[in-house]
PDB file of C-alpha atoms and ligand atoms in Angstrom:
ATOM      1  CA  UNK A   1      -7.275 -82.739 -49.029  1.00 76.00           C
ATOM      2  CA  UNK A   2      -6.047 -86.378 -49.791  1.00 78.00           C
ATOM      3  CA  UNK A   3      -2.056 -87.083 -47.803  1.00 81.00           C
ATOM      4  CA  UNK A   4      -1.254 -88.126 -51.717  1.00 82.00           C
ATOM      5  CA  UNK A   5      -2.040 -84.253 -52.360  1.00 88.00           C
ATOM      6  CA  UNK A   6       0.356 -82.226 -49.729  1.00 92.00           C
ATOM      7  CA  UNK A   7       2.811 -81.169 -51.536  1.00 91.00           C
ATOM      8  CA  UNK A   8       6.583 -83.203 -51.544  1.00 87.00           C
ATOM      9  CA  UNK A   9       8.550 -80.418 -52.919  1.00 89.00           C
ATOM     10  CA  UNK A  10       8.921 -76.688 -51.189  1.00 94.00           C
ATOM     11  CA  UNK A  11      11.056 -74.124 -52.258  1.00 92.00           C
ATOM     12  CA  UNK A  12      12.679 -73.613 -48.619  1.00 94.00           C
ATOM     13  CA  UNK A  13      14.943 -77.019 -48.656  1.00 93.00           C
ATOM     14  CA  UNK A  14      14.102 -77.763 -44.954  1.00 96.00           C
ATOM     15  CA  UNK A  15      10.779 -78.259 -45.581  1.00 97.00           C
ATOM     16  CA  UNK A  16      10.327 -81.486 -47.742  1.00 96.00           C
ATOM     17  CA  UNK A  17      12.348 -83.410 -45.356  1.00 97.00           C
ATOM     18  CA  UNK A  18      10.382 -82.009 -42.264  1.00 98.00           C
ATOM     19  CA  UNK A  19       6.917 -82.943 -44.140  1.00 98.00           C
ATOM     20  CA  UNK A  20       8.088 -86.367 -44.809  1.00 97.00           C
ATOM     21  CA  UNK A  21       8.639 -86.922 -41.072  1.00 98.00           C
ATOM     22  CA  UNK A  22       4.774 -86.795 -40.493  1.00 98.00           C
ATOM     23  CA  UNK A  23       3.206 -87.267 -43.621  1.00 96.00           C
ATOM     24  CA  UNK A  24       1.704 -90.745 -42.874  1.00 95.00           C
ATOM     25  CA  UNK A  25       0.934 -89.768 -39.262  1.00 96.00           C
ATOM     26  CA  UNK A  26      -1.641 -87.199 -41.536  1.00 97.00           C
ATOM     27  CA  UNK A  27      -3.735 -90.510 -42.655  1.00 95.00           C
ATOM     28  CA  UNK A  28      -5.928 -91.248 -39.781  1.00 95.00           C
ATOM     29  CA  UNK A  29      -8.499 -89.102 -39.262  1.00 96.00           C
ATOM     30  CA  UNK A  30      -9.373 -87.879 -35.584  1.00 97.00           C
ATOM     31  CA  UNK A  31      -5.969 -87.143 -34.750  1.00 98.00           C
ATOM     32  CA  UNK A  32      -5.270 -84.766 -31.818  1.00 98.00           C
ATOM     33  CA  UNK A  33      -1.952 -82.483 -32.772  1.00 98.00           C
ATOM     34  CA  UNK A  34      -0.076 -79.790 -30.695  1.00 98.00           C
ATOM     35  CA  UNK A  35       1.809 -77.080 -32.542  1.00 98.00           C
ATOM     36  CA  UNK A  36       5.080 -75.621 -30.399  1.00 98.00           C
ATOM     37  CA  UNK A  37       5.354 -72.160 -30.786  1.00 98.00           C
ATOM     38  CA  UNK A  38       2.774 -72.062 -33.688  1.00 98.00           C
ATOM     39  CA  UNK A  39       2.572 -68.133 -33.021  1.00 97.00           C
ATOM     40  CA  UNK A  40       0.631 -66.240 -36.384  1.00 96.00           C
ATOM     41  CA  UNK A  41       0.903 -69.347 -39.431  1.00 97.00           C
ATOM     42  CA  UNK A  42       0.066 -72.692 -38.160  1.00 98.00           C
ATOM     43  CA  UNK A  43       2.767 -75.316 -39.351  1.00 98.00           C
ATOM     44  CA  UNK A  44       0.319 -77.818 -40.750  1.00 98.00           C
ATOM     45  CA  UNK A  45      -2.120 -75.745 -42.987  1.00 97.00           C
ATOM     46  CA  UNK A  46      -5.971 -76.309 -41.674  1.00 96.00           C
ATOM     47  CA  UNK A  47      -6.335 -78.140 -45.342  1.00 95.00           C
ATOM     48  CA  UNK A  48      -3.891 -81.091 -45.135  1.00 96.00           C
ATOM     49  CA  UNK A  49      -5.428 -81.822 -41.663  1.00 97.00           C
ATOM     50  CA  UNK A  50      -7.433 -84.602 -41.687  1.00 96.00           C
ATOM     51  CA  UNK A  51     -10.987 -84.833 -41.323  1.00 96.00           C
ATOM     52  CA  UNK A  52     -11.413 -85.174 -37.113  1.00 97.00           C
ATOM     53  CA  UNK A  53      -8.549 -83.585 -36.456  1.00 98.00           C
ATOM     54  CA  UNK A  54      -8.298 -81.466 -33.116  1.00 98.00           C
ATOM     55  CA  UNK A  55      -5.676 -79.033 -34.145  1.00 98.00           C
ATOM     56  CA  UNK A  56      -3.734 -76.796 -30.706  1.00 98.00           C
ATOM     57  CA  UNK A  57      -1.462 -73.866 -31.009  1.00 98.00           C
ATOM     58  CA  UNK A  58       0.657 -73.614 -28.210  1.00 98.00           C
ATOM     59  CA  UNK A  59       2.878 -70.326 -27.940  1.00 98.00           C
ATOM     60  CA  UNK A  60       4.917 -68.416 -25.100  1.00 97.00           C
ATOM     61  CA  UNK A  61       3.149 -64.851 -27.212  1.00 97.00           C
ATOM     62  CA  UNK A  62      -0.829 -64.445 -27.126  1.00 97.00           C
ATOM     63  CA  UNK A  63      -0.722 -61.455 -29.445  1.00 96.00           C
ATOM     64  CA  UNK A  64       0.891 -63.962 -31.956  1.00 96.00           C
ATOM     65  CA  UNK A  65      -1.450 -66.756 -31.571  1.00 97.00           C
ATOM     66  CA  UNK A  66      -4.288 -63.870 -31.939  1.00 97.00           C
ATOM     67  CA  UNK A  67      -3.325 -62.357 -35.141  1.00 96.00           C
ATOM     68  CA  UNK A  68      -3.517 -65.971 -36.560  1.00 97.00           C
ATOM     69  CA  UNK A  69      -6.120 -66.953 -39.519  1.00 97.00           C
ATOM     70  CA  UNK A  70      -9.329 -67.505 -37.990  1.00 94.00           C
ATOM     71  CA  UNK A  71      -9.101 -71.210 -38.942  1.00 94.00           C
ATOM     72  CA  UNK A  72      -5.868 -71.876 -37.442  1.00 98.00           C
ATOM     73  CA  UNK A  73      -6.454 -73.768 -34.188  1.00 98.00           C
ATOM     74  CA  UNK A  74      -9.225 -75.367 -32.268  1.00 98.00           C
ATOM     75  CA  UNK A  75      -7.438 -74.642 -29.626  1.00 98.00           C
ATOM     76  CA  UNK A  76      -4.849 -71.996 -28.167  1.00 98.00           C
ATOM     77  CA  UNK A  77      -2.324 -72.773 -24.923  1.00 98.00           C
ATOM     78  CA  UNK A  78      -0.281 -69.394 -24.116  1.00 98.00           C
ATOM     79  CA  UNK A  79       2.377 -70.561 -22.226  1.00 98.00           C
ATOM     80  CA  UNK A  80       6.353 -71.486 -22.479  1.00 98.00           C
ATOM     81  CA  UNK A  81       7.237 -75.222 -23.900  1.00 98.00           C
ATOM     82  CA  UNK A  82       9.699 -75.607 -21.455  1.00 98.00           C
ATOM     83  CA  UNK A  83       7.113 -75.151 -18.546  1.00 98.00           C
ATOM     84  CA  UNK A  84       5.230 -78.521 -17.570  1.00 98.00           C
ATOM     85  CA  UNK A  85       1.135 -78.063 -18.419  1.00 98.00           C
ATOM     86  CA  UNK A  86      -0.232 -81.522 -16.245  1.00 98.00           C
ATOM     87  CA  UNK A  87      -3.160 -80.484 -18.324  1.00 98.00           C
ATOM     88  CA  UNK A  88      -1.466 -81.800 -21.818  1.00 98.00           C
ATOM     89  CA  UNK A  89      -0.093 -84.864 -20.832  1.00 98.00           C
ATOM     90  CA  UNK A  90      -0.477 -87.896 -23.145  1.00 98.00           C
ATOM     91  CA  UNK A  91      -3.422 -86.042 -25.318  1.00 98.00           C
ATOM     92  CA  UNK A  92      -1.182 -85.782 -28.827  1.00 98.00           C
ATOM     93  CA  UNK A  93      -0.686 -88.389 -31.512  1.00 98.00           C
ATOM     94  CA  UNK A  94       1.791 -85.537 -33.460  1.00 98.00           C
ATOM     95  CA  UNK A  95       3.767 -82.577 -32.258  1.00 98.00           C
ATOM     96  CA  UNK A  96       5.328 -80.063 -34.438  1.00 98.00           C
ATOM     97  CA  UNK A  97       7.573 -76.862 -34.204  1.00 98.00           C
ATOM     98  CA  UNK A  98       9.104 -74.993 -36.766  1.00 98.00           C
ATOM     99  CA  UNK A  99      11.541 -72.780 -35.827  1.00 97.00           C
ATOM    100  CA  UNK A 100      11.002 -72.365 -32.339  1.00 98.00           C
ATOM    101  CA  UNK A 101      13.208 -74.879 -29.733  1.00 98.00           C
ATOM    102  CA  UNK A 102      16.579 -72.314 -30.753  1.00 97.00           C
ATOM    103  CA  UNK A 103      14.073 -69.543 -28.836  1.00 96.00           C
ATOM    104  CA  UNK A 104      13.784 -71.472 -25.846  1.00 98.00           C
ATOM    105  CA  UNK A 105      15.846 -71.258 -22.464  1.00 97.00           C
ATOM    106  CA  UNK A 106      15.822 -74.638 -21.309  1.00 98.00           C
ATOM    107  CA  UNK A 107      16.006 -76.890 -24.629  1.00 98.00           C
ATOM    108  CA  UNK A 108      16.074 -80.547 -22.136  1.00 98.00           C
ATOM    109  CA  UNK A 109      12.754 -78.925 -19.768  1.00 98.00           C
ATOM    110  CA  UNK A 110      11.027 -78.062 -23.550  1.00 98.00           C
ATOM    111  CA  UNK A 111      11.863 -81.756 -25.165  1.00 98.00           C
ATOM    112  CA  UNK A 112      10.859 -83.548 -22.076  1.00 98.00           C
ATOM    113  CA  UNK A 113       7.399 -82.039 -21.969  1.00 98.00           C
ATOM    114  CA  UNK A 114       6.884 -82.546 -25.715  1.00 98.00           C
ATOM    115  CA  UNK A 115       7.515 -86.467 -24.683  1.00 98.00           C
ATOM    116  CA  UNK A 116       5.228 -86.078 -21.554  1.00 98.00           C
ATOM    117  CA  UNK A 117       2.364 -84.381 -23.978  1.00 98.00           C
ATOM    118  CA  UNK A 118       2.374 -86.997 -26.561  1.00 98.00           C
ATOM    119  CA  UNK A 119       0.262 -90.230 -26.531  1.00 98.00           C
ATOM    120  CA  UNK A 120       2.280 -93.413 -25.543  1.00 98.00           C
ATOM    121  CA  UNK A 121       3.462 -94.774 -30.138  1.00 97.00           C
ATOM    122  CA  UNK A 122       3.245 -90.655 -30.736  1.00 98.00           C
ATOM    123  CA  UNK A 123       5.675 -88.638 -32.583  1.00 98.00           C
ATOM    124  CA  UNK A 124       7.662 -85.206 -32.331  1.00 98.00           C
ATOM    125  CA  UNK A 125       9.005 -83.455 -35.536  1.00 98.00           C
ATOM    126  CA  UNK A 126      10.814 -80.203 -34.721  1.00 98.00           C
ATOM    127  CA  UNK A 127      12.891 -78.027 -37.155  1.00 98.00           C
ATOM    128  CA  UNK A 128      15.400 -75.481 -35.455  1.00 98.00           C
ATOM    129  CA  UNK A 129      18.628 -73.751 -36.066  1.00 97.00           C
ATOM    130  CA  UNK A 130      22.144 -74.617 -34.608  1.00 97.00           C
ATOM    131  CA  UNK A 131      23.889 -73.225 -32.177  1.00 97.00           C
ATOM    132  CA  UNK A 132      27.546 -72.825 -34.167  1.00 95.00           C
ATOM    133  CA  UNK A 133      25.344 -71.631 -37.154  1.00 94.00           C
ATOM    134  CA  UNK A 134      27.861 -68.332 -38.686  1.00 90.00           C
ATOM    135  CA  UNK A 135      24.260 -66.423 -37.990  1.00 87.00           C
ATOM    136  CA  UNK A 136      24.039 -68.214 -34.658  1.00 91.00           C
ATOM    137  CA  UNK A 137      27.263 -66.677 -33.490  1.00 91.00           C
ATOM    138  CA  UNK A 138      26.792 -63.205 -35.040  1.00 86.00           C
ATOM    139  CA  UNK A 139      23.285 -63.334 -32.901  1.00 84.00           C
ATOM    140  CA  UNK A 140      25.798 -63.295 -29.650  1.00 84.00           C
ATOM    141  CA  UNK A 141      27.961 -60.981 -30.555  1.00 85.00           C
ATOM    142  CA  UNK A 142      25.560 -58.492 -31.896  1.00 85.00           C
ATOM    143  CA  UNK A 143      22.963 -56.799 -29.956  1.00 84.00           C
ATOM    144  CA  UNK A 144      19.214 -57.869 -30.799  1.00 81.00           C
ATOM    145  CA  UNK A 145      18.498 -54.271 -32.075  1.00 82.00           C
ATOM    146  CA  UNK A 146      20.996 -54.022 -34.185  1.00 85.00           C
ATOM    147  CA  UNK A 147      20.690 -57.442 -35.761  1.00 80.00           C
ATOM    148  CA  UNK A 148      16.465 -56.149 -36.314  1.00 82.00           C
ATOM    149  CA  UNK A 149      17.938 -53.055 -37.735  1.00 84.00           C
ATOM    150  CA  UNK A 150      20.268 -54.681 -40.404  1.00 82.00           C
ATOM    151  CA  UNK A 151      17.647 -58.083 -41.110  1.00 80.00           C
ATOM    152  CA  UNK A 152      15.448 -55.107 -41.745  1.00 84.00           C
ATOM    153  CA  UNK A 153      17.207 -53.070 -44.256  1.00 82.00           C
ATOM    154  CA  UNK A 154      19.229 -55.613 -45.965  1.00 78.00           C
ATOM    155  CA  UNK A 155      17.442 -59.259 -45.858  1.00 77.00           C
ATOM    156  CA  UNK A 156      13.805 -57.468 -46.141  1.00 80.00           C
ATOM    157  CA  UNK A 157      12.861 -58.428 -42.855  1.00 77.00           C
ATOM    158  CA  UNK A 158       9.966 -57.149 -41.514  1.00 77.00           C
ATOM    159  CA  UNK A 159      10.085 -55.465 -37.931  1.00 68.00           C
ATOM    160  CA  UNK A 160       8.963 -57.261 -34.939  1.00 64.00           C
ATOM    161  CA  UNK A 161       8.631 -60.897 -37.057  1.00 67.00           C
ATOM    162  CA  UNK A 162      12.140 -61.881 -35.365  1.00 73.00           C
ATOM    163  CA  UNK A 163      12.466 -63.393 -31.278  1.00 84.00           C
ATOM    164  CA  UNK A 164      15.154 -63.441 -29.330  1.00 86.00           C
ATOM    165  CA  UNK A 165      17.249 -66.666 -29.588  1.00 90.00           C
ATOM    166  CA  UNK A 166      18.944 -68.809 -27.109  1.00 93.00           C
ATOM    167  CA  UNK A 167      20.643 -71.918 -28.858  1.00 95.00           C
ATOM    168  CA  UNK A 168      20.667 -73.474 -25.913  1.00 96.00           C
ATOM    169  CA  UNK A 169      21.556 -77.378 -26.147  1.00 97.00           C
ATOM    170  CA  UNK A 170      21.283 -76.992 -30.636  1.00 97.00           C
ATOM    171  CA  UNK A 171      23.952 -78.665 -31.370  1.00 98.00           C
ATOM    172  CA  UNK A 172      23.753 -82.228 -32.883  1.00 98.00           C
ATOM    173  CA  UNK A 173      25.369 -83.724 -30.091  1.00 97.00           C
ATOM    174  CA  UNK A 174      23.293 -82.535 -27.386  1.00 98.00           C
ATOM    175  CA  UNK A 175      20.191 -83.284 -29.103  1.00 98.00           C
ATOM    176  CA  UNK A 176      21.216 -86.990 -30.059  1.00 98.00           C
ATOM    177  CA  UNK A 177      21.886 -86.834 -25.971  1.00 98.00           C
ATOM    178  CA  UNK A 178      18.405 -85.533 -25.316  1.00 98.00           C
ATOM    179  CA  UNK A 179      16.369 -87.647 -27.636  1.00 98.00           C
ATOM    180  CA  UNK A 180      18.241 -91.123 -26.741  1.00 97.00           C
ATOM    181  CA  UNK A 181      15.923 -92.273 -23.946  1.00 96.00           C
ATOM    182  CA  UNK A 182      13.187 -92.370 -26.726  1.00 98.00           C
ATOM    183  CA  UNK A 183      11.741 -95.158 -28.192  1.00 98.00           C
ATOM    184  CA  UNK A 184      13.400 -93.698 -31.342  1.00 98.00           C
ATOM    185  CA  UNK A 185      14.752 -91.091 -32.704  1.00 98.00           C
ATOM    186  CA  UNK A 186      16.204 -89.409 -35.214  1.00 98.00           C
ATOM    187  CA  UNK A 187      18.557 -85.698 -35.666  1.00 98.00           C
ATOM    188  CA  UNK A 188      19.208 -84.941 -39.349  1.00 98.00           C
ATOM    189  CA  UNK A 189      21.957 -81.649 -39.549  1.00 98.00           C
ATOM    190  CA  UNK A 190      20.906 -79.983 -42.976  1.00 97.00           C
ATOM    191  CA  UNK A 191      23.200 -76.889 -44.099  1.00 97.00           C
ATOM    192  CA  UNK A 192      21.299 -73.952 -45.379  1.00 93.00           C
ATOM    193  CA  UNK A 193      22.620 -70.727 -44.292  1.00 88.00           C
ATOM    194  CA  UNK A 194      23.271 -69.065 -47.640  1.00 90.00           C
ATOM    195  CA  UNK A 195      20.312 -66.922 -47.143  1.00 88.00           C
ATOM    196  CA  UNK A 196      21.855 -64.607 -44.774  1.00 85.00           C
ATOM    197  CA  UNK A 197      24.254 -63.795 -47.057  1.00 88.00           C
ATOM    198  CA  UNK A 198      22.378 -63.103 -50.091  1.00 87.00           C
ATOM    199  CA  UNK A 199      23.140 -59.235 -50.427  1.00 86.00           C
ATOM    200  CA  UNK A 200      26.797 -59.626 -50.733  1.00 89.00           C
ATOM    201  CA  UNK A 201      27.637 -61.978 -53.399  1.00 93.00           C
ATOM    202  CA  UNK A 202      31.841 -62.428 -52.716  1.00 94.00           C
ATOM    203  CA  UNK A 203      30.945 -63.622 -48.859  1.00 92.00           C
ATOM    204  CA  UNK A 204      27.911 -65.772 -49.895  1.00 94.00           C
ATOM    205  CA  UNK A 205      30.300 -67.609 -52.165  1.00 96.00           C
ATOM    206  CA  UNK A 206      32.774 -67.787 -49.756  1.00 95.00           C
ATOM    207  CA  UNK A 207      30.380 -69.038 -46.874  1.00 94.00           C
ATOM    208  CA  UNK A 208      28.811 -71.541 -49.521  1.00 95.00           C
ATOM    209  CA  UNK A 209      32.361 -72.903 -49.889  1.00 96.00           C
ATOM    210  CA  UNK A 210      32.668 -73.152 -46.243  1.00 96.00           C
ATOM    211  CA  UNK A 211      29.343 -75.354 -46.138  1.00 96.00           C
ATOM    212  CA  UNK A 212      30.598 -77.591 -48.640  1.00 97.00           C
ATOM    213  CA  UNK A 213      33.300 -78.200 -46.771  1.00 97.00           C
ATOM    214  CA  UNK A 214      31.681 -78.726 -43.495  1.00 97.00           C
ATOM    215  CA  UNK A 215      29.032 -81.596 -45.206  1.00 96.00           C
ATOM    216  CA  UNK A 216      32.531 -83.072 -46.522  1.00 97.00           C
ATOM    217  CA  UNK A 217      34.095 -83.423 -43.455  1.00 97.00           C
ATOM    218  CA  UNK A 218      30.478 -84.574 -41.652  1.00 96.00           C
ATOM    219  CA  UNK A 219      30.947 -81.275 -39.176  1.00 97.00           C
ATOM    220  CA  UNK A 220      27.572 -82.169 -38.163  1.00 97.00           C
ATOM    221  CA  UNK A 221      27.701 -80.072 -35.191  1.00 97.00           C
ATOM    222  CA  UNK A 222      28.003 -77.087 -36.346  1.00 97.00           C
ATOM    223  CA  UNK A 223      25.294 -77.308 -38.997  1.00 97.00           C
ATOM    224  CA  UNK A 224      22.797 -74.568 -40.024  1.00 97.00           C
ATOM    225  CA  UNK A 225      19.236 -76.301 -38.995  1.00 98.00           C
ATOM    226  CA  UNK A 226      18.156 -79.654 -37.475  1.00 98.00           C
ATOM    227  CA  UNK A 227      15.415 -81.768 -38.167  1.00 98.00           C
ATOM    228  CA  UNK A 228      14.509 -84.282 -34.555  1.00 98.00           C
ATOM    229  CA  UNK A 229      11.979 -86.386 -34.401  1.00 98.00           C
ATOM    230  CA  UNK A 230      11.503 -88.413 -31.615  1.00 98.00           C
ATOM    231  CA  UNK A 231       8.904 -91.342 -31.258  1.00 98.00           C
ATOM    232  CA  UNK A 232       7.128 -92.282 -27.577  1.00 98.00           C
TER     233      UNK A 232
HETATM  234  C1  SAM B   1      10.231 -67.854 -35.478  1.00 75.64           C
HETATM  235  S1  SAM B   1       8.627 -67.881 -34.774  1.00 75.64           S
HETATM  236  C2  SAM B   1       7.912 -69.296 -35.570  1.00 75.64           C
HETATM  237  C3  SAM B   1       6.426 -69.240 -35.591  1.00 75.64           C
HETATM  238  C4  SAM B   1       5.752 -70.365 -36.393  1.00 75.64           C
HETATM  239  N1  SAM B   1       6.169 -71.682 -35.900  1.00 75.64           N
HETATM  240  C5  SAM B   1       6.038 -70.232 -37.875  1.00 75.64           C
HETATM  241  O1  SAM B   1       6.544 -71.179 -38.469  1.00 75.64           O
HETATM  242  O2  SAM B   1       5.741 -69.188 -38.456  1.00 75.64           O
HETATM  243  C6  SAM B   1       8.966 -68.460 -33.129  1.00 75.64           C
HETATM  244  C7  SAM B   1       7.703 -68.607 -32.274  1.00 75.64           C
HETATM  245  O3  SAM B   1       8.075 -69.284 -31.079  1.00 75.64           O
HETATM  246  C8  SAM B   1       7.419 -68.670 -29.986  1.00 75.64           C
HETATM  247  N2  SAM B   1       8.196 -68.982 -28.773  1.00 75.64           N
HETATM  248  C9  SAM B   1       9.405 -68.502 -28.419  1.00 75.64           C
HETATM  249  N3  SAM B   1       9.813 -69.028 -27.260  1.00 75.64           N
HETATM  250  C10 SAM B   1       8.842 -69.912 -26.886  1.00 75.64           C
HETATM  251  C11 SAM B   1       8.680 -70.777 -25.765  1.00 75.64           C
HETATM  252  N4  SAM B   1       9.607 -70.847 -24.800  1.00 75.64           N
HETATM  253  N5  SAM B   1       7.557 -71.532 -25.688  1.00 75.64           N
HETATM  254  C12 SAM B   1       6.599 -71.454 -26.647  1.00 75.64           C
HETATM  255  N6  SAM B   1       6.708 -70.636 -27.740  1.00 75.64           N
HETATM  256  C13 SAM B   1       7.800 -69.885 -27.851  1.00 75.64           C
HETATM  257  C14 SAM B   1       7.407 -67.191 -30.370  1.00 75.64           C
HETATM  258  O4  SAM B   1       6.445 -66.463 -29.643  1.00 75.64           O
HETATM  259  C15 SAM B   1       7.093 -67.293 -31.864  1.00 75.64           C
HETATM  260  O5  SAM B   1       5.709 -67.314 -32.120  1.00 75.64           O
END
């Protein structure tokens, strides 16, 4: 598949935006990439890879990495982002991670081995959720089962798809922090919660009001999702 063919819109709103972030790196050919926490669905599909490209899943779970599409990696790593793997250093051109740095326990050990894995002009695109996200909060109040149980009957959810979170360091503030001793970087706050809500239409009004306002009044740190990328 040509770059000029990946799609540019995506019905989930985070996506577009995350795509952009790496589209051109997805001209050269022979490009070595590491997925973080690619678990079951690789984030970039085997057929916008280009032709070359050494594709490596890298996840904390081997049973999700194994119940992956055959054509899904070239490569696995089972083993937690925020440990240090001397064996990955400086062998990536791209890293990407969708929605898996607000699962990790150490947030600064995880980001500073994505910048010790990546080639020296190579880039990191990660997606992940905030920490003073309304569904962030109810995550600490509410006990994991519980939260399973009522994803499960109410959002659809299907059991066992969902990992504990620890939000640790997502909030804009600490991630600007973490990312500044790159060559460059970038933290986008995007406000997308509304999902969460969907099966009672009063409050999902009501909490769509209160992102409105929060976008108004730039409360960046207490956005939804984030979108880093961060350049070696
Ligand atoms: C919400 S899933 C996202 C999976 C995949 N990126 C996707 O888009 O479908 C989170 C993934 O992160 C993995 N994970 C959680 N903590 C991790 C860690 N510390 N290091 C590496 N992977 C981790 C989980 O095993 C799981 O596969």
């Amino acid at each position: 598949m040509q770059v000029e063919e990946i799609p540019s819109s995506f019905t989930d709103p985070r996506r577009g935006p995350f795509v952009d972030r790496f589209r051109t790196a997805l001209r050269s050919p022979d490009i070595a990439i590491l997925d973080v926490g690619a678990g079951r669905r690789p984030t970039i599909p085997a057929e916008w890879r280009p032709s070359g490209t050494h594709y490596v899943g890298l996840d904390i779970a081997g049973d999700e990495l194994a119940v992956a599409e055959p054509e899904s990696y070239d490569e696995v790593v089972i083993g937690d982002i925020g440990s240090h793997v001397p064996a990955l250093d400086g062998r990536f051109d791209l890293i990407v991670s969708w929605q898996v740095l607000e699962h990790v326990e150490d947030l600064q050990a995880s980001v500073e081995n994505t910048h010790r894995y990546l080639r020296p002009g190579g880039r990191m695109v990660a997606m992940l959720s905030g920490s003073y996200a309304v569904f962030a909060l109810l995550a600490r109040v509410i006990p994991y089962e519980i939260r399973m149980r009522a994803m499960t009957r109410f959002l659809g959810v299907e059991p066992g798809t969902r990992f504990e979170t620890h939000y640790n360091k997502c909030t804009y503030r600490a991630l600007d922090a973490l990312l500044g001793t790159w060559t460059g970087h970038e933290v986008v706050p995007l406000y997308c919660g509304a999902d969460y809500f969907r099966p009672w239409p009063w409050v999902e009004r009501t909490y769509v009001a209160y992102e409105h306002w929060l976008v108004r009044t730039k409360r960046v740190n207490l956005a939804t999702h984030y979108l880093i990328v961060g350049d070696r």
